[in-house]
Amino acid sequence: FNTLETGLDTVKKDSLRQVLGIISTETYLQENLSWYAVAEQALDALPGDGRVLLLYEPRSLYCSPRCAPDEILDRWQRSRANQADDASILAEWRADGFDYLLVNQAGVDFLRDGSDPHHPAEDITALDAFLSKLPVRASFGGTYILYDLEE
């Protein structure tokens, strides 16, 4: 059953067509990663060598080492616990060398109801307030939002 399931998944995701060169790598990635692939392409096109901090996004597939993923979805909580206020969080991220912030807005919206004890509603509300102060550089289908951290 595992072999059958893996084979069907491979066919469904067009992996063979990509390997055989029938569809491009970009098409394959966009079909399988959706807005994440679009966001990653935009990150690659950012000016200079600015680093990107990811929030609520554990993947950094094609963005590493420029991007720092949020592997266990706790970066916001850790930053909030370690810093007194939003200005201190922003200063910390800038001091760590980050110029941009990519937020998985769909992930944040999923956690918004506060039913996950690891992501209480007050953390999401505080994140919303923090993000409202940052300039938006780009939105990718409303699923990912890229913010400028530069002064």
mmCIF file of C-alpha atoms in Angstrom:
data_model
loop_
_atom_site.group_PDB
_atom_site.id
_atom_site.type_symbol
_atom_site.label_atom_id
_atom_site.label_comp_id
_atom_site.label_asym_id
_atom_site.label_seq_id
_atom_site.Cartn_x
_atom_site.Cartn_y
_atom_site.Cartn_z
ATOM 1 C CA PHE A 1 0.000 0.000 0.000
ATOM 2 C CA ASN A 2 2.864 2.399 0.745
ATOM 3 C CA THR A 3 4.369 1.819 -2.707
ATOM 4 C CA LEU A 4 0.998 2.343 -4.362
ATOM 5 C CA GLU A 5 0.336 5.515 -2.370
ATOM 6 C CA THR A 6 3.798 6.931 -3.106
ATOM 7 C CA GLY A 7 3.429 6.114 -6.799
ATOM 8 C CA LEU A 8 0.023 7.782 -7.014
ATOM 9 C CA ASP A 9 1.312 10.837 -5.160
ATOM 10 C CA THR A 10 4.260 11.085 -7.560
ATOM 11 C CA VAL A 11 1.928 11.002 -10.547
ATOM 12 C CA LYS A 12 -0.531 13.436 -8.958
ATOM 13 C CA LYS A 13 2.208 15.996 -8.264
ATOM 14 C CA ASP A 14 3.595 15.799 -11.821
ATOM 15 C CA SER A 15 7.018 14.743 -10.552
ATOM 16 C CA LEU A 16 7.674 12.516 -13.532
ATOM 17 C CA ARG A 17 6.753 15.228 -16.035
ATOM 18 C CA GLN A 18 9.171 17.600 -14.313
ATOM 19 C CA VAL A 19 12.002 15.044 -14.230
ATOM 20 C CA LEU A 20 11.438 14.282 -17.906
ATOM 21 C CA GLY A 21 11.504 17.980 -18.764
ATOM 22 C CA ILE A 22 7.896 18.149 -19.936
ATOM 23 C CA ILE A 23 7.137 20.926 -17.460
ATOM 24 C CA SER A 24 9.594 23.445 -16.077
ATOM 25 C CA THR A 25 10.935 23.403 -12.542
ATOM 26 C CA GLU A 26 9.205 26.751 -11.903
ATOM 27 C CA THR A 27 5.836 25.357 -13.034
ATOM 28 C CA TYR A 28 6.332 22.247 -10.914
ATOM 29 C CA LEU A 29 7.171 24.299 -7.825
ATOM 30 C CA GLN A 30 4.261 26.709 -8.307
ATOM 31 C CA GLU A 31 1.819 23.842 -8.762
ATOM 32 C CA ASN A 32 3.055 22.046 -5.642
ATOM 33 C CA LEU A 33 4.049 24.903 -3.341
ATOM 34 C CA SER A 34 1.527 27.533 -4.479
ATOM 35 C CA TRP A 35 2.115 30.989 -2.978
ATOM 36 C CA TYR A 36 5.205 29.805 -1.127
ATOM 37 C CA ALA A 37 6.995 29.284 -4.450
ATOM 38 C CA VAL A 38 5.951 32.738 -5.638
ATOM 39 C CA ALA A 39 7.171 34.308 -2.393
ATOM 40 C CA GLU A 40 10.503 32.462 -2.596
ATOM 41 C CA GLN A 41 11.059 33.734 -6.139
ATOM 42 C CA ALA A 42 10.375 37.286 -4.963
ATOM 43 C CA LEU A 43 12.839 36.869 -2.081
ATOM 44 C CA ASP A 44 15.476 35.804 -4.554
ATOM 45 C CA ALA A 45 14.878 39.035 -6.483
ATOM 46 C CA LEU A 46 15.250 41.347 -3.456
ATOM 47 C CA PRO A 47 17.980 43.951 -3.846
ATOM 48 C CA GLY A 48 21.387 43.328 -2.338
ATOM 49 C CA ASP A 49 22.089 40.529 0.064
ATOM 50 C CA GLY A 50 19.527 41.463 2.727
ATOM 51 C CA ARG A 51 18.557 38.648 5.055
ATOM 52 C CA VAL A 52 14.957 37.536 5.529
ATOM 53 C CA LEU A 53 13.410 36.428 8.804
ATOM 54 C CA LEU A 54 10.489 34.031 8.398
ATOM 55 C CA LEU A 55 7.614 33.965 10.892
ATOM 56 C CA TYR A 56 5.269 30.996 11.152
ATOM 57 C CA GLU A 57 7.059 29.398 8.202
ATOM 58 C CA PRO A 58 9.369 26.473 8.989
ATOM 59 C CA ARG A 59 10.624 25.982 5.404
ATOM 60 C CA SER A 60 13.457 27.813 3.725
ATOM 61 C CA LEU A 61 13.686 25.505 0.722
ATOM 62 C CA TYR A 62 15.228 27.700 -1.958
ATOM 63 C CA CYS A 63 16.000 30.686 0.209
ATOM 64 C CA SER A 64 18.739 29.339 2.452
ATOM 65 C CA PRO A 65 21.125 30.774 3.651
ATOM 66 C CA ARG A 66 19.504 34.170 3.026
ATOM 67 C CA CYS A 67 16.426 33.190 5.032
ATOM 68 C CA ALA A 68 16.098 32.099 8.639
ATOM 69 C CA PRO A 69 13.100 29.793 9.013
ATOM 70 C CA ASP A 70 10.850 29.584 12.051
ATOM 71 C CA GLU A 71 11.478 25.855 12.521
ATOM 72 C CA ILE A 72 9.183 25.236 15.476
ATOM 73 C CA LEU A 73 6.904 28.248 15.013
ATOM 74 C CA ASP A 74 8.058 29.945 18.182
ATOM 75 C CA ARG A 75 10.205 32.878 17.042
ATOM 76 C CA TRP A 76 7.533 35.480 17.773
ATOM 77 C CA GLN A 77 6.897 34.092 21.257
ATOM 78 C CA ARG A 78 10.637 33.940 22.020
ATOM 79 C CA SER A 79 11.211 37.480 20.780
ATOM 80 C CA ARG A 80 8.239 38.722 22.780
ATOM 81 C CA ALA A 81 9.457 36.971 25.923
ATOM 82 C CA ASN A 82 13.014 38.327 25.557
ATOM 83 C CA GLN A 83 12.192 41.952 24.702
ATOM 84 C CA ALA A 84 10.216 44.589 26.571
ATOM 85 C CA ASP A 85 8.336 46.065 23.617
ATOM 86 C CA ASP A 86 7.877 46.112 19.844
ATOM 87 C CA ALA A 87 10.705 48.589 19.306
ATOM 88 C CA SER A 88 13.102 46.277 21.145
ATOM 89 C CA ILE A 89 11.984 43.280 19.086
ATOM 90 C CA LEU A 90 12.544 45.211 15.877
ATOM 91 C CA ALA A 91 15.945 46.416 17.085
ATOM 92 C CA GLU A 92 16.923 42.844 17.987
ATOM 93 C CA TRP A 93 15.961 41.531 14.550
ATOM 94 C CA ARG A 94 17.840 44.344 12.837
ATOM 95 C CA ALA A 95 20.889 43.703 15.050
ATOM 96 C CA ASP A 96 20.713 40.044 14.007
ATOM 97 C CA GLY A 97 21.122 41.248 10.411
ATOM 98 C CA PHE A 98 17.559 40.926 9.112
ATOM 99 C CA ASP A 99 16.325 43.449 6.551
ATOM 100 C CA TYR A 100 13.007 41.786 5.680
ATOM 101 C CA LEU A 101 10.285 39.791 7.383
ATOM 102 C CA LEU A 102 8.186 37.196 5.557
ATOM 103 C CA VAL A 103 5.073 36.186 7.487
ATOM 104 C CA ASN A 104 3.016 33.123 6.694
ATOM 105 C CA GLN A 105 -0.276 34.978 7.106
ATOM 106 C CA ALA A 106 -2.305 31.823 6.447
ATOM 107 C CA GLY A 107 -0.495 30.182 9.353
ATOM 108 C CA VAL A 108 -1.155 33.162 11.598
ATOM 109 C CA ASP A 109 -4.830 33.170 10.605
ATOM 110 C CA PHE A 110 -5.058 29.450 11.366
ATOM 111 C CA LEU A 111 -3.828 30.119 14.918
ATOM 112 C CA ARG A 112 -5.956 33.221 15.406
ATOM 113 C CA ASP A 113 -8.799 31.573 17.349
ATOM 114 C CA GLY A 114 -6.473 30.874 20.276
ATOM 115 C CA SER A 115 -7.417 27.204 20.610
ATOM 116 C CA ASP A 116 -3.765 26.127 20.371
ATOM 117 C CA PRO A 117 -2.275 26.451 23.877
ATOM 118 C CA HIS A 118 1.177 27.073 22.375
ATOM 119 C CA HIS A 119 -0.107 30.079 20.423
ATOM 120 C CA PRO A 120 -2.521 32.019 22.649
ATOM 121 C CA ALA A 121 -4.766 34.665 21.123
ATOM 122 C CA GLU A 122 -2.889 37.466 22.910
ATOM 123 C CA ASP A 123 0.317 36.506 21.052
ATOM 124 C CA ILE A 124 -1.472 36.734 17.702
ATOM 125 C CA THR A 125 -3.089 40.044 18.679
ATOM 126 C CA ALA A 126 0.327 41.404 19.685
ATOM 127 C CA LEU A 127 1.779 40.214 16.381
ATOM 128 C CA ASP A 128 -1.002 41.962 14.457
ATOM 129 C CA ALA A 129 -0.238 45.212 16.298
ATOM 130 C CA PHE A 130 3.503 44.815 15.627
ATOM 131 C CA LEU A 131 3.007 44.114 11.921
ATOM 132 C CA SER A 132 0.651 47.067 11.501
ATOM 133 C CA LYS A 133 3.631 49.360 12.196
ATOM 134 C CA LEU A 134 5.836 47.856 9.472
ATOM 135 C CA PRO A 135 5.822 48.853 5.797
ATOM 136 C CA VAL A 136 4.513 46.123 3.510
ATOM 137 C CA ARG A 137 6.820 45.425 0.577
ATOM 138 C CA ALA A 138 4.659 42.751 -1.094
ATOM 139 C CA SER A 139 1.735 40.425 -0.570
ATOM 140 C CA PHE A 140 1.566 37.019 -2.199
ATOM 141 C CA GLY A 141 -2.093 36.144 -2.493
ATOM 142 C CA GLY A 142 -2.629 37.303 1.074
ATOM 143 C CA THR A 143 -1.011 34.012 2.114
ATOM 144 C CA TYR A 144 2.504 35.407 2.597
ATOM 145 C CA ILE A 145 3.302 39.035 3.360
ATOM 146 C CA LEU A 146 6.752 40.563 3.031
ATOM 147 C CA TYR A 147 7.628 43.487 5.297
ATOM 148 C CA ASP A 148 10.613 45.838 5.318
ATOM 149 C CA LEU A 149 12.613 45.894 8.546
ATOM 150 C CA GLU A 150 15.070 48.490 7.274
ATOM 151 C CA GLU A 151 15.017 51.924 8.861
#
